[in-house]
CSV table of C-alpha atoms in Angstrom, one decimal:
chain,number,residue,atom,x,y,z
N,16,MET,CA,258.1,53.1,230.8
N,17,ASP,CA,261.3,55.2,230.8
N,18,SER,CA,264.1,52.9,229.7
N,19,PRO,CA,266.8,53.9,227.2
N,20,LYS,CA,265.8,51.1,224.8
N,21,TYR,CA,262.1,52.3,224.9
N,22,ASN,CA,263.2,55.9,224.3
N,23,ARG,CA,265.4,54.9,221.3
N,24,PHE,CA,262.5,53.0,219.8
N,25,TRP,CA,260.4,56.1,219.7
N,26,ALA,CA,263.2,58.4,218.5
N,27,ILE,CA,262.0,58.0,214.9
N,28,PHE,CA,262.1,60.6,212.2
N,29,ILE,CA,261.1,61.3,208.6
N,30,GLU,CA,264.1,61.0,206.3
N,31,ALA,CA,262.8,62.9,203.2
N,32,PHE,CA,259.5,63.7,201.5
N,33,LEU,CA,259.7,62.4,198.0
N,34,THR,CA,257.1,61.7,195.2
N,35,PHE,CA,255.8,58.2,195.9
N,36,ASN,CA,254.3,56.1,193.1
N,37,ILE,CA,251.1,54.8,194.6
N,38,THR,CA,250.4,52.3,191.8
N,39,GLY,CA,253.7,50.5,192.6
N,40,LEU,CA,252.9,49.8,196.3
N,41,ASP,CA,255.1,47.1,197.7
N,42,ALA,CA,253.0,46.8,200.8
N,43,VAL,CA,250.3,44.8,199.0
N,44,LYS,CA,253.0,42.4,197.5
N,45,LEU,CA,254.5,41.9,200.9
N,46,VAL,CA,251.2,40.6,202.5
N,47,ARG,CA,249.7,38.8,199.6
N,48,GLU,CA,251.3,35.5,200.4
N,49,GLN,CA,250.3,35.7,204.0
N,50,ALA,CA,246.7,36.3,202.8
N,51,GLN,CA,246.7,33.6,200.3
N,52,LYS,CA,247.8,31.0,202.9
N,53,LYS,CA,244.6,31.9,204.8
N,54,GLY,CA,242.4,31.8,201.7
N,55,LEU,CA,241.8,35.6,201.8
N,56,GLN,CA,241.4,37.9,198.8
N,57,ILE,CA,243.5,41.0,198.7
N,58,LEU,CA,241.7,43.7,196.8
N,59,VAL,CA,243.2,47.1,195.7
N,60,TYR,CA,241.3,50.1,194.5
N,61,ILE,CA,243.3,53.2,193.6
N,62,ALA,CA,241.2,56.2,192.4
N,63,PRO,CA,242.0,57.2,188.9
N,64,ASN,CA,242.7,60.8,189.9
N,65,ILE,CA,245.7,59.8,192.1
N,66,THR,CA,248.9,58.1,191.1
N,67,THR,CA,251.4,59.8,193.4
N,68,CYS,CA,251.8,61.4,196.8
N,69,ILE,CA,254.5,63.2,198.6
N,70,ALA,CA,255.8,61.2,201.6
N,71,ASP,CA,258.7,59.5,203.2
N,72,ASN,CA,258.5,56.4,200.9
N,73,HIS,CA,259.9,54.0,203.5
N,74,ARG,CA,257.7,55.2,206.3
N,75,LEU,CA,254.6,55.2,204.2
N,76,GLU,CA,255.3,51.6,203.2
N,77,GLN,CA,255.9,50.7,206.8
N,78,ILE,CA,252.5,52.1,207.8
N,79,LEU,CA,250.7,50.3,205.0
N,80,VAL,CA,252.5,47.0,205.6
N,81,ASN,CA,251.5,47.1,209.3
N,82,LEU,CA,247.9,48.0,208.6
N,83,LEU,CA,247.6,45.3,205.9
N,84,SER,CA,249.4,42.7,208.0
N,85,ASN,CA,247.1,43.3,210.9
N,86,ALA,CA,244.0,43.1,208.7
N,87,VAL,CA,245.2,39.7,207.4
N,88,LYS,CA,246.1,38.5,210.9
N,89,PHE,CA,242.7,39.3,212.3
N,90,THR,CA,240.6,38.1,209.3
N,91,GLU,CA,239.7,34.4,209.1
N,92,ALA,CA,237.6,34.5,206.0
N,93,GLY,CA,236.7,37.0,203.3
N,94,SER,CA,238.9,39.8,202.1
N,95,VAL,CA,241.3,42.7,202.9
N,96,THR,CA,241.0,45.8,200.7
N,97,LEU,CA,243.3,48.7,200.2
N,98,LYS,CA,241.5,51.7,198.9
N,99,VAL,CA,243.3,54.9,198.0
N,100,GLU,CA,241.3,58.1,197.4
N,101,LYS,CA,241.9,61.8,197.3
N,102,THR,CA,239.9,64.7,198.7
N,103,ALA,CA,240.7,68.4,198.2
N,104,ASP,CA,243.6,68.4,200.6
N,105,THR,CA,244.1,64.8,201.8
N,106,ILE,CA,245.1,61.4,200.4
N,107,LEU,CA,243.2,58.6,202.2
N,108,PHE,CA,244.7,55.1,202.4
N,109,SER,CA,241.9,52.8,203.8
N,110,VAL,CA,242.5,49.2,204.8
N,111,ILE,CA,239.2,47.4,205.2
N,112,ASP,CA,238.8,43.9,206.5
N,113,THR,CA,236.1,41.4,207.1
N,114,GLY,CA,237.8,40.3,210.4
N,115,ILE,CA,236.8,40.2,214.0
N,116,GLY,CA,235.9,43.8,214.5
N,117,LEU,CA,236.5,46.0,217.5
N,118,SER,CA,234.4,47.2,220.3
N,119,GLU,CA,234.3,51.0,221.1
N,120,ALA,CA,236.3,50.3,224.3
N,121,GLN,CA,239.0,48.5,222.3
N,122,GLN,CA,239.1,51.4,219.8
N,123,THR,CA,239.9,53.9,222.5
N,124,ILE,CA,243.2,52.1,223.5
N,125,LEU,CA,244.2,50.7,220.1
N,126,PHE,CA,246.9,53.2,219.3
N,127,GLU,CA,248.6,53.1,222.7
N,128,ALA,CA,252.0,51.4,223.0
N,129,PHE,CA,252.1,47.9,224.3
N,130,GLN,CA,248.3,47.4,224.1
N,131,GLN,CA,247.1,43.9,223.3
N,132,LEU,CA,243.4,43.5,222.7
N,133,ASP,CA,243.9,39.7,223.2
N,134,SER,CA,246.1,39.8,226.4
N,135,GLY,CA,245.2,36.6,228.2
N,136,LEU,CA,247.5,33.6,228.7
N,137,ASN,CA,245.9,31.7,225.8
N,138,ARG,CA,246.4,34.6,223.3
N,139,GLN,CA,245.3,33.7,219.8
N,140,TYR,CA,247.1,36.5,218.1
N,141,GLU,CA,250.8,37.3,218.4
N,142,GLY,CA,252.4,40.7,218.5
N,143,THR,CA,254.0,43.3,220.8
N,144,GLY,CA,251.3,45.9,220.8
N,145,LEU,CA,253.7,48.5,219.2
N,146,GLY,CA,252.7,48.4,215.5
N,147,LEU,CA,249.7,50.7,215.6
N,148,ALA,CA,251.3,53.1,218.0
N,149,LEU,CA,254.3,53.3,215.7
N,150,CYS,CA,251.9,53.8,212.7
N,151,ARG,CA,250.2,56.6,214.5
N,152,LYS,CA,253.5,58.3,215.3
N,153,LEU,CA,254.7,58.0,211.7
N,154,ALA,CA,251.3,59.4,210.5
N,155,LEU,CA,251.7,62.4,212.8
N,156,LEU,CA,255.2,63.0,211.6
N,157,HIS,CA,253.7,63.3,208.1
N,158,GLY,CA,251.2,65.8,209.4
N,159,GLY,CA,248.4,63.2,209.1
N,160,GLU,CA,246.5,60.8,211.3
N,161,ILE,CA,245.1,57.3,211.4
N,162,THR,CA,241.5,56.7,212.3
N,163,VAL,CA,239.5,53.5,212.8
N,164,LYS,CA,235.8,52.7,212.3
N,165,SER,CA,234.7,49.3,213.4
N,166,LYS,CA,232.0,47.3,215.2
N,167,LEU,CA,232.7,44.1,217.2
N,168,LEU,CA,232.3,41.0,215.0
N,169,SER,CA,232.1,43.2,211.9
N,170,VAL,CA,234.1,45.0,209.3
N,171,SER,CA,237.0,47.2,210.4
N,172,CYS,CA,238.3,50.2,208.4
N,173,PHE,CA,241.7,51.8,209.3
N,174,THR,CA,242.3,55.0,207.4
N,175,LEU,CA,245.6,56.8,207.0
N,176,HIS,CA,245.0,60.5,206.3
N,177,LEU,CA,248.0,62.2,204.7
N,178,PRO,CA,248.0,65.9,203.7
N,179,ILE,CA,248.6,66.4,200.0
N,180,GLN,CA,251.2,69.1,201.0
N,181,PRO,CA,253.2,67.4,203.7
N,182,LEU,CA,254.8,69.1,206.7
N,183,ASP,CA,258.2,70.7,206.0
N,184,SER,CA,260.6,67.8,206.6
N,185,SER,CA,263.1,70.1,208.3
N,186,LYS,CA,260.5,70.6,211.0
N,187,THR,CA,259.8,66.9,211.5
N,188,THR,CA,263.2,65.7,212.5
N,189,GLN,CA,263.7,63.4,215.5
N,190,ASN,CA,260.7,63.4,217.8
N,191,SER,CA,259.9,61.2,220.7
N,192,LEU,CA,256.5,60.2,222.0
N,193,PRO,CA,255.6,61.7,225.3
């Protein structure tokens, strides 16, 4: 697709890398009510050795809200967990759900724009198919990535990998997806 509206959508950028207080995540607060309406537990584990990271605060929250909202949307019973951990050079934000799971084939197209895993006329789940593609783009602009581990009808785990030392924000100005 090569329309001006589509191109403007992907013309996203990182505003500024600032110290972000992980313990004050708004993303969890924003999806908690949605989860409670479905009878789901929202669990949060933040490793004691990490309280902050350097990121574009708005974009990081945007990624986490999207991942958490998707987890709640595709989980009928059980829980959604946000787990934050640190390795030597990476901060990992994992969103784990007890939802419907994904086949290997579904995982290969999951981060492509306009992909709907439930694309029939009687779709059970709403959405545009842009959320995960946007999250992937934002992760790349931070110098990171998003990965998924899942099995059909089982647990899914989406992990945002962010470098502890982010890319120079002057190098991550306006970028478009190919």
